[in-house]
Coordinates of C-alpha atoms in Angstrom, one line a residue:
Chain A
X299 CA 0.0 0.1 -0.2
X300 CA 1.5 3.6 -0.9
X301 CA 2.3 5.4 2.3
X302 CA 1.0 8.9 1.3
X303 CA -2.8 10.1 1.8
X304 CA -4.3 11.1 -1.4
X305 CA -6.3 14.3 -1.5
X306 CA -8.3 15.1 -4.7
X307 CA -7.8 18.6 -6.1
X308 CA -11.2 19.6 -6.8
X309 CA -14.1 20.1 -4.3
X310 CA -16.7 18.1 -5.8
X311 CA -13.9 15.1 -6.1
X312 CA -13.2 15.6 -2.4
X313 CA -16.9 15.4 -1.6
X314 CA -17.2 12.2 -3.6
X315 CA -13.9 10.5 -2.3
X316 CA -15.2 11.1 1.3
X317 CA -18.2 9.3 0.8
X318 CA -16.8 6.5 -1.6
X319 CA -12.9 6.3 -1.9
X320 CA -12.8 5.1 -5.4
X321 CA -10.3 8.1 -6.3
X322 CA -8.1 7.0 -3.5
X323 CA -8.4 3.4 -4.9
X324 CA -7.4 4.7 -8.3
X325 CA -4.4 6.6 -7.0
X326 CA -3.2 3.5 -5.1
X327 CA -3.5 1.6 -8.5
X328 CA -1.7 4.2 -10.5
X329 CA 1.1 5.0 -8.0
X330 CA 1.5 1.4 -6.9
X331 CA 5.2 0.9 -6.2
X332 CA 6.6 -2.2 -8.5
X333 CA 9.7 -3.4 -8.6
X334 CA 11.7 -1.9 -11.5
X335 CA 13.3 -5.1 -12.7
X336 CA 10.2 -6.8 -13.6
X337 CA 10.8 -8.7 -16.8
X338 CA 8.3 -9.8 -19.6
X339 CA 7.0 -12.9 -17.8
X340 CA 5.4 -10.6 -15.4
X341 CA 3.3 -9.3 -18.0
X342 CA 1.1 -12.3 -18.1
X343 CA -1.3 -11.2 -15.2
X344 CA -2.2 -8.1 -17.5
X345 CA -2.6 -10.6 -20.6
X346 CA -4.8 -12.8 -18.3
X347 CA -7.1 -9.8 -17.4
X348 CA -7.6 -8.9 -21.0
X349 CA -8.4 -12.6 -21.9
X350 CA -11.0 -12.7 -19.0
X351 CA -12.8 -9.6 -20.3
X352 CA -12.5 -10.9 -24.0
X353 CA -14.1 -14.2 -23.2
X354 CA -17.0 -12.3 -21.0
X355 CA -17.9 -9.7 -23.7
X356 CA -17.8 -12.5 -26.5
X357 CA -19.5 -14.7 -24.5
X358 CA -22.6 -12.2 -23.6
X359 CA -22.7 -11.6 -27.2
X360 CA -22.9 -15.4 -28.4
X361 CA -25.5 -15.9 -25.7
X362 CA -27.8 -13.5 -27.6
X363 CA -27.8 -15.8 -30.6
X364 CA -27.1 -19.3 -29.2
X365 CA -30.0 -21.6 -28.0
X366 CA -29.4 -24.2 -25.1
X367 CA -31.3 -27.1 -26.3
X368 CA -30.3 -30.7 -27.3
X369 CA -32.3 -30.2 -30.7
X370 CA -31.2 -26.7 -31.7
X371 CA -27.7 -26.1 -30.2
X372 CA -25.9 -27.5 -32.8
X373 CA -27.9 -25.7 -35.6
X374 CA -27.6 -22.4 -33.7
X375 CA -23.8 -22.6 -33.4
X376 CA -23.8 -23.0 -37.4
X377 CA -26.6 -20.0 -37.5
X378 CA -23.9 -18.1 -35.7
X379 CA -21.2 -19.1 -38.0
X380 CA -23.2 -18.5 -41.2
X381 CA -25.9 -16.0 -40.6
X382 CA -25.1 -13.8 -37.8
X383 CA -23.3 -10.8 -38.7
X384 CA -19.7 -11.3 -38.0
X385 CA -20.8 -14.2 -35.8
X386 CA -18.0 -16.2 -37.4
X387 CA -15.2 -13.7 -35.8
X388 CA -17.2 -13.4 -32.4
X389 CA -17.3 -17.2 -32.1
X390 CA -13.9 -18.1 -33.4
X391 CA -12.4 -15.1 -30.9
X392 CA -14.4 -16.9 -28.0
X393 CA -13.2 -20.4 -28.7
X394 CA -9.6 -19.6 -29.5
X395 CA -9.5 -17.1 -26.6
X396 CA -10.2 -20.1 -24.3
X397 CA -6.8 -21.8 -25.5
X398 CA -5.0 -18.1 -25.5
X399 CA -6.4 -17.7 -21.7
X400 CA -4.9 -21.3 -20.8
X401 CA -1.5 -20.6 -22.9
X402 CA -1.4 -17.3 -20.8
X403 CA -2.4 -19.1 -17.4
X404 CA 0.4 -21.8 -17.9
X405 CA 2.9 -19.3 -18.7
X406 CA 1.9 -17.2 -15.4
X407 CA 2.0 -20.3 -13.1
X408 CA 5.3 -21.7 -14.5
X409 CA 6.8 -18.0 -14.1
X410 CA 5.5 -18.2 -10.4
X411 CA 7.3 -21.7 -10.1
X412 CA 10.4 -20.5 -11.5
X413 CA 10.8 -17.2 -9.5
X414 CA 9.2 -18.5 -6.3
X415 CA 6.1 -16.0 -6.1
X416 CA 4.1 -18.7 -4.3
X417 CA 6.2 -18.6 -1.1
X418 CA 5.6 -16.7 2.0
X419 CA 4.1 -14.2 2.3
X420 CA 2.4 -14.7 -1.0
X421 CA 0.8 -18.0 -0.3
X422 CA -2.8 -16.8 -0.4
X423 CA -2.3 -15.0 -3.4
X424 CA -0.9 -18.5 -5.1
X425 CA -4.1 -20.5 -3.8
X426 CA -6.7 -17.9 -5.1
X427 CA -4.9 -18.2 -8.4
X428 CA -5.4 -22.0 -8.4
X429 CA -8.9 -21.5 -7.6
X430 CA -9.3 -19.5 -10.5
X431 CA -7.2 -22.1 -12.5
X432 CA -10.0 -24.6 -11.4
X433 CA -12.9 -22.4 -12.4
X434 CA -11.3 -21.8 -15.6
X435 CA -10.9 -25.6 -16.3
X436 CA -14.7 -26.1 -15.3
X437 CA -15.9 -23.2 -17.4
X438 CA -13.8 -24.5 -20.4
X439 CA -15.1 -27.8 -20.0
X440 CA -18.7 -26.4 -19.8
X441 CA -18.5 -24.1 -22.8
X442 CA -16.8 -27.0 -25.0
X443 CA -20.2 -28.9 -24.3
X444 CA -22.5 -26.2 -25.6
X445 CA -22.0 -26.7 -29.5
X446 CA -23.4 -30.1 -29.0
X447 CA -21.4 -32.0 -31.4
X448 CA -19.8 -35.2 -31.0
X449 CA -16.8 -34.4 -28.9
X450 CA -19.0 -32.1 -26.9
X451 CA -21.3 -35.1 -25.9
X452 CA -18.7 -37.5 -25.6
X453 CA -16.4 -35.2 -23.5
X454 CA -19.3 -34.3 -21.1
X455 CA -20.1 -38.2 -20.9
X456 CA -16.4 -39.0 -20.0
X457 CA -16.0 -36.0 -17.6
X458 CA -19.2 -36.3 -15.8
X459 CA -18.6 -40.2 -15.3
X460 CA -15.4 -39.3 -13.5
X461 CA -17.9 -38.5 -10.4
X462 CA -19.3 -42.2 -10.8
X463 CA -16.2 -43.4 -9.5
X464 CA -16.7 -42.0 -5.8
X465 CA -17.9 -45.2 -3.9
X466 CA -21.6 -45.4 -2.9
X467 CA -23.0 -42.2 -4.0
X468 CA -21.1 -41.8 -7.1
X469 CA -23.7 -42.8 -9.7
X470 CA -26.4 -40.8 -7.6
X471 CA -24.2 -37.7 -8.1
X472 CA -23.6 -38.4 -11.6
X473 CA -27.3 -38.7 -12.3
X474 CA -27.9 -35.4 -10.2
X475 CA -25.3 -33.7 -12.6
X476 CA -27.1 -34.9 -15.6
X477 CA -30.7 -34.4 -14.7
X478 CA -31.5 -37.5 -16.8
X479 CA -30.1 -41.1 -16.9
X480 CA -27.3 -39.9 -19.6
X481 CA -26.1 -36.8 -20.8
X482 CA -29.1 -35.3 -22.3
X483 CA -31.1 -31.9 -22.8
X484 CA -31.3 -31.2 -19.2
X485 CA -27.6 -31.7 -18.9
X486 CA -27.0 -29.1 -21.7
X487 CA -29.5 -26.7 -20.4
X488 CA -27.9 -26.4 -16.9
X489 CA -24.2 -26.4 -18.5
X490 CA -25.3 -23.4 -20.4
X491 CA -26.4 -21.5 -17.1
X492 CA -23.4 -22.7 -15.2
X493 CA -20.9 -21.6 -18.2
X494 CA -22.5 -18.0 -18.0
X495 CA -22.0 -17.9 -14.4
X496 CA -18.5 -18.9 -13.9
X497 CA -16.5 -16.2 -15.4
X498 CA -18.1 -13.9 -13.0
X499 CA -17.0 -15.8 -10.0
X500 CA -13.5 -15.9 -11.8
X501 CA -13.8 -12.0 -12.1
X502 CA -14.7 -12.0 -8.4
X503 CA -11.5 -14.3 -7.4
X504 CA -9.6 -11.9 -9.7
X505 CA -10.2 -9.0 -7.5
X506 CA -9.2 -10.8 -4.3
X507 CA -5.9 -12.2 -6.3
X508 CA -5.0 -8.4 -6.8
X509 CA -6.2 -7.3 -3.6
X510 CA -3.8 -9.8 -1.9
X511 CA -1.3 -9.0 -4.2
X512 CA -1.0 -5.2 -3.5
X513 CA -0.7 -6.3 0.3
X514 CA 2.9 -7.4 0.1
X515 CA 3.6 -6.2 -3.4
X516 CA 5.0 -8.0 -6.7
X517 CA 7.6 -10.5 -6.2
X518 CA 10.5 -9.8 -8.8
X519 CA 13.1 -12.0 -10.7
X520 CA 15.6 -11.5 -8.0
X521 CA 13.0 -12.8 -5.4
X522 CA 14.4 -10.4 -2.5
X523 CA 11.9 -8.3 -0.5
X524 CA 12.4 -4.7 -1.3
X525 CA 11.7 -1.3 0.4
X526 CA 8.4 0.3 -1.1
X527 CA 8.7 2.9 -2.3
X528 CA 12.4 3.2 -2.9
X529 CA 14.9 3.4 -5.5
X530 CA 14.2 -0.5 -6.3
X531 CA 10.5 0.7 -7.4
X532 CA 8.7 2.5 -10.0
X533 CA 5.1 3.5 -10.1
X534 CA 3.0 1.1 -11.9
X535 CA 1.6 3.9 -14.3
X536 CA 3.1 4.6 -16.3
X537 CA 6.2 2.4 -16.4
X538 CA 4.3 -1.0 -16.0
X539 CA 1.3 -0.2 -17.9
X540 CA 3.2 0.8 -21.1
X541 CA 5.3 -2.8 -20.7
X542 CA 2.1 -4.6 -20.1
X543 CA 0.5 -2.9 -23.0
X544 CA 3.5 -3.8 -25.3
X545 CA 3.2 -7.2 -24.3
X546 CA -0.4 -7.3 -24.7
X547 CA -0.1 -6.3 -28.5
X548 CA 2.6 -9.2 -28.9
X549 CA 0.1 -11.4 -27.5
X550 CA -2.6 -10.2 -29.5
X551 CA -0.6 -10.7 -32.9
X552 CA -0.5 -14.6 -31.8
X553 CA -4.3 -14.5 -30.9
X554 CA -5.4 -12.9 -34.0
X555 CA -3.0 -15.4 -36.0
X556 CA -5.0 -18.1 -34.6
X557 CA -8.3 -16.5 -35.1
X558 CA -7.9 -15.4 -38.6
X559 CA -5.6 -18.1 -40.2
X560 CA -6.2 -21.1 -38.2
X561 CA -9.1 -20.8 -36.0
X562 CA -9.9 -24.6 -35.9
X563 CA -6.4 -26.2 -35.7
X564 CA -6.7 -26.3 -31.5
X565 CA -10.2 -27.7 -32.1
X566 CA -11.1 -31.2 -33.3
X567 CA -12.9 -32.0 -36.5
X568 CA -15.5 -34.6 -34.7
X569 CA -17.2 -31.8 -33.0
X570 CA -18.6 -30.6 -36.2
X571 CA -20.6 -33.8 -36.4
X572 CA -23.9 -33.4 -34.5
X573 CA -23.9 -35.3 -31.1
X574 CA -24.9 -38.8 -31.4
X575 CA -25.5 -41.1 -28.1
X576 CA -25.1 -44.2 -30.1
X577 CA -21.6 -43.6 -31.3
X578 CA -18.4 -42.7 -29.6
X579 CA -15.9 -41.3 -31.9
X580 CA -13.0 -43.5 -32.3
X581 CA -10.5 -41.3 -30.3
X582 CA -11.8 -38.9 -27.5
X583 CA -9.4 -36.4 -26.6
X584 CA -10.1 -33.2 -24.2
X585 CA -8.7 -29.9 -25.5
X586 CA -5.0 -29.3 -25.4
X587 CA -4.9 -27.4 -22.1
X588 CA -6.4 -30.5 -20.3
X589 CA -4.1 -33.1 -21.9
X590 CA -1.7 -33.6 -18.9
X591 CA -4.2 -34.2 -16.5
X592 CA -5.8 -36.7 -19.0
X593 CA -2.6 -38.5 -19.4
X594 CA -2.4 -39.0 -15.5
X595 CA -6.0 -40.0 -15.4
X596 CA -5.2 -43.0 -18.0
X597 CA -2.0 -43.8 -16.7
X598 CA -3.7 -45.7 -13.7
X599 CA -5.5 -49.1 -14.6
X600 CA -8.0 -48.6 -12.1
X601 CA -10.9 -46.2 -12.2
X602 CA -11.1 -45.0 -9.0
X603 CA -7.3 -44.8 -8.8
X604 CA -7.2 -42.8 -11.8
X605 CA -9.6 -40.2 -10.8
X606 CA -8.0 -39.7 -7.4
X607 CA -4.3 -39.2 -9.0
X608 CA -5.7 -36.8 -11.6
X609 CA -7.5 -34.5 -8.9
X610 CA -4.4 -34.8 -6.7
X611 CA -2.2 -33.7 -9.6
X612 CA -4.1 -30.2 -9.4
X613 CA -4.8 -30.3 -5.5
X614 CA -1.3 -30.7 -4.7
X615 CA -0.4 -27.6 -5.9
X616 CA -2.5 -26.1 -3.1
X617 CA 0.2 -27.0 -0.5
X618 CA 3.2 -26.2 -2.8
X619 CA 3.9 -23.2 -0.5
X620 CA 4.6 -25.7 2.2
X621 CA 6.5 -28.3 0.3
X622 CA 9.1 -26.2 -0.9
X623 CA 11.6 -25.8 2.0
X624 CA 14.0 -23.4 0.5
X625 CA 14.0 -19.9 2.2
X626 CA 15.2 -18.4 -1.5
X627 CA 12.6 -17.4 -3.7
X628 CA 14.1 -16.8 -7.2
X629 CA 15.4 -20.0 -9.1
X630 CA 18.0 -17.4 -10.3
X631 CA 20.0 -18.1 -7.1
X632 CA 18.9 -21.7 -6.9
X633 CA 21.4 -23.9 -9.4
X634 CA 19.8 -27.2 -8.5
X635 CA 16.3 -26.4 -8.3
X636 CA 16.6 -24.4 -11.8
X637 CA 17.3 -27.9 -13.5
X638 CA 14.6 -29.6 -11.8
X639 CA 12.2 -26.9 -12.8
X640 CA 13.0 -27.5 -16.3
X641 CA 12.7 -31.1 -15.9
X642 CA 9.3 -30.4 -14.7
X643 CA 8.4 -28.2 -17.7
X644 CA 9.5 -30.9 -20.0
X645 CA 7.5 -33.7 -17.9
X646 CA 4.2 -31.6 -18.0
X647 CA 4.7 -31.2 -21.9
X648 CA 5.4 -34.8 -22.3
X649 CA 2.2 -35.6 -20.4
X650 CA 0.4 -33.4 -22.6
X651 CA 1.6 -35.2 -25.8
X652 CA 1.0 -38.6 -24.6
X653 CA -2.4 -37.6 -23.5
X654 CA -3.2 -36.8 -27.2
X655 CA -2.0 -40.2 -28.2
X656 CA -3.7 -43.6 -27.7
X657 CA -3.4 -45.2 -24.4
X658 CA -1.3 -48.1 -25.3
X659 CA 2.4 -49.5 -25.7
X660 CA 4.9 -46.8 -25.4
X661 CA 2.6 -44.0 -24.9
X662 CA 1.2 -45.9 -21.7
X663 CA 4.7 -46.5 -20.3
X664 CA 5.7 -42.7 -21.0
X665 CA 2.4 -41.5 -19.2
X666 CA 3.1 -43.7 -16.2
X667 CA 6.7 -42.4 -15.8
X668 CA 5.7 -39.0 -16.3
X669 CA 3.0 -39.0 -13.8
X670 CA 5.3 -40.6 -11.2
X671 CA 7.9 -37.9 -11.9
X672 CA 5.4 -35.2 -11.3
X673 CA 4.3 -36.3 -8.0
X674 CA 7.9 -37.0 -7.2
X675 CA 8.9 -33.3 -8.1
X676 CA 6.6 -32.0 -5.3
X677 CA 6.7 -34.6 -2.8
X678 CA 10.3 -35.4 -2.6
X679 CA 12.2 -33.1 -4.7
X680 CA 11.3 -29.8 -3.6
X681 CA 11.5 -30.5 0.1
X682 CA 15.1 -32.2 -0.2
X683 CA 16.5 -29.9 -2.6
X684 CA 15.4 -26.7 -0.4
X685 CA 17.1 -28.4 2.6
X686 CA 20.3 -29.6 0.7
X687 CA 20.9 -27.2 -2.0
X688 CA 23.6 -24.5 -1.6
X689 CA 22.3 -21.4 -3.2
X690 CA 24.2 -18.5 -4.8
X691 CA 24.7 -15.5 -2.9
X692 CA 21.5 -13.2 -3.4
X693 CA 22.0 -9.5 -3.7
X694 CA 21.0 -6.9 -0.9
X695 CA 18.8 -5.0 -3.4
X696 CA 17.9 -4.7 -7.1
X697 CA 19.8 -2.0 -7.6
X698 CA 23.3 -3.2 -6.3
X699 CA 24.1 -6.1 -9.0
X700 CA 23.1 -3.4 -11.7
X701 CA 25.4 -0.7 -10.0
X702 CA 28.3 -3.0 -9.3
X703 CA 28.2 -5.1 -12.5
X704 CA 27.2 -8.3 -10.8
X705 CA 26.4 -10.0 -7.3
X706 CA 29.7 -9.5 -5.5
X707 CA 30.3 -11.7 -2.7
X708 CA 31.3 -8.9 -0.7
X709 CA 28.3 -7.2 -1.3
X710 CA 25.6 -10.1 -0.9
X711 CA 24.4 -11.1 2.5
X712 CA 24.2 -14.9 3.6
X713 CA 21.0 -16.0 2.6
X714 CA 19.3 -16.8 5.9
X715 CA 20.2 -13.5 7.4
X716 CA 17.0 -11.7 6.0
X717 CA 15.0 -13.3 3.7
Chain B
X64 CA -33.5 -1.2 36.0
X65 CA -34.4 -3.9 38.4
X66 CA -34.3 -6.5 35.6
X67 CA -30.9 -5.4 34.2
X68 CA -29.5 -5.2 37.7
X69 CA -30.6 -8.8 38.3
X70 CA -29.1 -9.6 35.0
X71 CA -25.8 -8.1 36.1
X72 CA -25.8 -9.6 39.2
X73 CA -26.8 -13.0 37.8
X74 CA -23.8 -12.7 35.2
X75 CA -21.2 -12.0 37.8
X76 CA -22.2 -15.0 39.5
X77 CA -22.3 -16.9 36.5
X78 CA -18.7 -16.1 35.7
X79 CA -17.7 -17.6 39.3
X80 CA -19.7 -20.8 38.5
X81 CA -18.3 -21.3 34.9
X82 CA -19.8 -23.4 32.2
X83 CA -23.2 -23.4 33.9
X84 CA -25.7 -23.2 30.8
X85 CA -27.7 -19.8 30.8
X86 CA -31.1 -18.9 29.1
X87 CA -29.1 -17.0 26.6
X88 CA -27.0 -19.9 25.6
X89 CA -30.0 -21.9 25.0
X90 CA -31.6 -19.1 23.1
X91 CA -28.4 -18.9 20.8
X92 CA -28.4 -22.5 20.2
X93 CA -32.2 -22.6 19.7
X94 CA -31.7 -19.9 16.9
X95 CA -28.8 -21.4 15.4
X96 CA -30.7 -24.9 15.1
X97 CA -33.9 -23.1 13.7
X98 CA -31.7 -21.2 11.1
X99 CA -30.0 -24.3 10.0
X100 CA -33.3 -26.3 9.5
X101 CA -34.6 -23.2 7.6
X102 CA -31.4 -23.0 5.4
X103 CA -31.7 -26.7 4.9
X104 CA -35.4 -26.5 3.9
X105 CA -34.7 -24.1 1.2
X106 CA -31.3 -25.6 -0.1
X107 CA -33.1 -29.1 -0.4
X108 CA -35.4 -28.0 -3.3
X109 CA -32.4 -26.0 -5.0
X110 CA -30.4 -29.3 -5.2
X111 CA -33.4 -31.6 -5.8
X112 CA -34.3 -29.6 -8.9
X113 CA -31.4 -31.0 -10.6
X114 CA -32.2 -34.5 -10.5
X115 CA -34.1 -36.3 -13.2
X116 CA -37.5 -34.6 -13.7
X117 CA -40.7 -36.3 -14.1
X118 CA -40.9 -36.1 -18.2
X119 CA -37.4 -37.8 -17.9
X120 CA -38.6 -40.6 -15.5
X121 CA -41.7 -41.0 -17.9
X122 CA -39.2 -42.5 -20.5
X123 CA -38.4 -45.4 -18.4
X124 CA -39.6 -48.3 -20.8
X125 CA -38.8 -49.1 -24.5
X126 CA -40.2 -52.1 -26.4
X127 CA -38.1 -53.7 -29.1
X128 CA -38.9 -56.1 -32.0
X129 CA -36.4 -58.5 -32.2
X130 CA -37.9 -61.1 -34.9
X131 CA -35.4 -59.5 -37.5
X132 CA -32.6 -60.3 -35.7
X133 CA -30.2 -63.1 -37.2
X134 CA -28.0 -65.5 -34.9
X135 CA -24.4 -63.9 -34.4
X136 CA -26.2 -60.3 -35.2
X137 CA -26.9 -57.5 -32.9
X138 CA -29.1 -54.2 -32.6
X139 CA -28.5 -51.3 -30.6
X140 CA -31.6 -49.4 -29.4
X141 CA -31.7 -46.2 -27.1
X142 CA -33.2 -46.5 -23.6
X143 CA -33.2 -43.6 -21.3
X144 CA -30.7 -41.7 -23.5
X145 CA -28.4 -44.8 -23.5
X146 CA -27.6 -47.5 -26.2
X147 CA -28.9 -51.0 -25.3
X148 CA -27.1 -53.6 -27.2
X149 CA -29.2 -56.7 -27.9
X150 CA -27.2 -59.5 -29.5
X151 CA -28.5 -62.8 -30.5
X152 CA -25.8 -65.2 -29.8
X153 CA -24.7 -68.6 -31.7
X154 CA -24.4 -71.7 -29.6
X155 CA -20.5 -71.4 -30.2
X156 CA -20.6 -68.1 -28.7
X157 CA -22.6 -68.9 -25.6
X158 CA -20.4 -71.9 -25.2
X159 CA -17.3 -69.8 -25.3
X160 CA -18.9 -67.6 -22.9
X161 CA -19.4 -70.2 -20.4
X162 CA -16.1 -71.9 -20.7
X163 CA -14.3 -69.0 -19.2
X164 CA -13.2 -69.5 -15.7
X165 CA -14.2 -67.1 -13.1
X166 CA -10.7 -66.9 -11.7
X167 CA -10.1 -65.0 -15.0
X168 CA -12.8 -62.5 -14.5
X169 CA -12.0 -58.8 -12.9
X170 CA -15.7 -59.0 -12.0
X171 CA -16.6 -62.4 -11.5
X172 CA -20.2 -63.3 -12.8
X173 CA -21.4 -66.4 -14.7
X174 CA -22.8 -65.9 -18.2
X175 CA -26.1 -67.8 -17.1
X176 CA -26.4 -64.8 -14.4
X177 CA -26.4 -62.2 -17.3
X178 CA -29.3 -63.7 -19.8
X179 CA -33.0 -65.1 -18.8
X180 CA -33.1 -68.7 -18.1
X181 CA -34.2 -70.6 -21.5
X182 CA -33.3 -67.6 -23.5
X183 CA -29.6 -68.0 -23.5
X184 CA -28.9 -66.6 -27.0
X185 CA -30.5 -63.3 -26.0
X186 CA -27.7 -60.8 -24.6
X187 CA -29.5 -57.7 -23.5
X188 CA -27.4 -55.1 -21.8
X189 CA -26.4 -51.4 -21.5
X190 CA -23.8 -50.5 -24.1
X191 CA -22.3 -48.2 -21.9
X192 CA -18.5 -48.8 -20.7
X193 CA -18.4 -49.0 -16.9
X194 CA -15.2 -47.0 -17.0
X195 CA -16.2 -43.5 -18.3
X196 CA -19.5 -44.3 -20.2
X197 CA -18.3 -44.4 -23.8
X198 CA -19.9 -46.9 -26.1
X199 CA -17.9 -50.0 -26.8
X200 CA -17.3 -51.1 -30.3
X201 CA -18.6 -54.7 -31.4
X202 CA -16.6 -57.6 -32.6
X203 CA -13.4 -55.8 -31.6
X204 CA -10.8 -56.5 -28.7
X205 CA -8.9 -59.5 -27.5
X206 CA -11.9 -61.3 -26.1
X207 CA -14.4 -61.4 -29.2
X208 CA -16.8 -59.1 -27.7
X209 CA -16.6 -55.6 -27.2
X210 CA -13.8 -53.0 -27.2
X211 CA -14.0 -49.6 -25.7
X212 CA -12.0 -46.8 -28.0
X213 CA -12.0 -44.3 -25.3
X214 CA -9.5 -45.9 -22.7
X215 CA -9.1 -49.4 -23.7
X216 CA -11.2 -51.7 -22.0
X217 CA -11.7 -55.1 -23.4
X218 CA -15.4 -57.0 -22.8
X219 CA -15.8 -60.9 -23.4
X220 CA -18.6 -62.4 -25.6
X221 CA -21.1 -61.9 -22.5
X222 CA -20.3 -58.4 -22.1
X223 CA -17.8 -59.2 -19.0
X224 CA -14.9 -56.9 -18.6
X225 CA -11.6 -58.8 -19.1
X226 CA -8.9 -56.2 -19.4
X227 CA -8.5 -52.3 -19.2
X228 CA -9.7 -49.9 -16.5
X229 CA -13.4 -50.7 -16.6
X230 CA -14.1 -51.9 -13.1
X231 CA -17.2 -54.0 -13.7
X232 CA -19.0 -55.8 -16.4
X233 CA -21.5 -54.0 -18.6
X234 CA -24.7 -53.6 -16.8
X235 CA -27.9 -55.8 -17.4
X236 CA -31.0 -53.6 -17.5
X237 CA -34.3 -54.6 -16.2
X238 CA -36.1 -56.5 -19.0
X239 CA -38.6 -59.0 -20.0
X240 CA -39.8 -61.1 -22.8
X241 CA -43.2 -59.5 -23.7
X242 CA -43.8 -62.6 -26.3
X243 CA -41.2 -64.4 -28.5
X244 CA -40.4 -61.2 -30.8
X245 CA -40.8 -58.4 -28.2
X246 CA -38.5 -57.5 -25.3
X247 CA -39.5 -54.7 -23.0
X248 CA -36.7 -53.0 -21.5
X249 CA -37.1 -51.1 -18.0

């Protein structure tokens, strides 16, 4: 929080601000002292906000033309594509926007993993972020069902059947979710309702996420605590806003590339076949952003075990701040952790790849190795490396390594002194 | 005034003899209970409205004409939105199903228990993989029965799971023979 008291200049503004301090909030957001060394990996928060707003705006517009009924949904989506003015554009922005949203969120999450942004005192920011991520996955799944194509229908069948693995009450829960004895019109109808709701829940969590962020302030590539405001910080506006805006433009070029040149490359052609409850497509795969978890699900030859492991893969992230025993945040000063970080990245990418392949032979073997390593990373590697690793000396402040031309050992303080 | 003085005195006394239940504690607890019951009474309709409605339940039975099915062939019909396989098995297939040792089955069940007595050639079962609900493909897989393309479960000629992540055999729905040519499912 900035230290100074904001006083509006005009009398009217002061009158208003005394009654509802929105101008104080605006001043706080503008002056918010931000570490001056934030690199481009820190621009994804802004990019994600853009993605959320894009999805909400295009989604509200699509809902004006879409019909949530099993007999009409598929046709109404084609109606949007062919008849509605610019319907094709709006729908392609919305469907590719989901992929762009996940691309950005994965970069955002891995940035946090690399620079230790999830560590004390930022655990609540991390947990709120994971809740947002969970809601994003739910919203994306619900949205994918709405066009009522073959992949929609069978994706919905497979995912809702995950709950049937729960002992005793599993089947009742599944039937309750469906509102029928299979995925059917009641299912589609409620999925539409919830798909409309979830983005607004996400928006609420984003407000909390940013609020929690503004208590300790941003982490930074060096990962040290800094005085705020000081010569280590710059005001959010214009320094960070202009950097975020530039990164956002670059991101939008990639986004537009998908929308205008290959709008269906991230989807499945099977979803242009209307839903048919009698025929399952030969090869069911979820959207790319869920593939690593799908690979984990399929790597277990037991129904309940697979479901438990898949959900554990997400929920283990909630305790990550307490599994990582290292006091040093940034991987820049952690030579051993840095290598394990990249192994984890490769592991998750590999799981994503085998998740898209048939679950047999070498792919199944790779999925199993990848799954085991994924859990080992969090349960064994992080606690042990944190205790044994000899970290590099970290600088006293952000300015120091720049001024002296490197982290001189004489200037550096020992890691446990004041982290 | 008298009342409040009494109240203060009594609270002072109470604080000495700790843990004694006060009138106020009773009122608090009673309020919480009434509130919880009220909230529960409102929440339940909100939850139950998502269960299958009367129109869904009304579609409970389907009658199927089976006179056109040749031995060794099968048809698929829709019942409650789910596919049902009706297979007329050949004597060899029945023999094959009954020759299997129960020890080889993840979900041990005799073939006799999966068909109606005297109508052994008719296998009527939900065409739904018990893993995650896909429709298995017929005449595929390692056991001359069905194979689920989603996650690779193999079923034998009796629809029993033999390999893969499916935990149980394909389900036999409630059905009866109305006459020799008609089956009523449900």
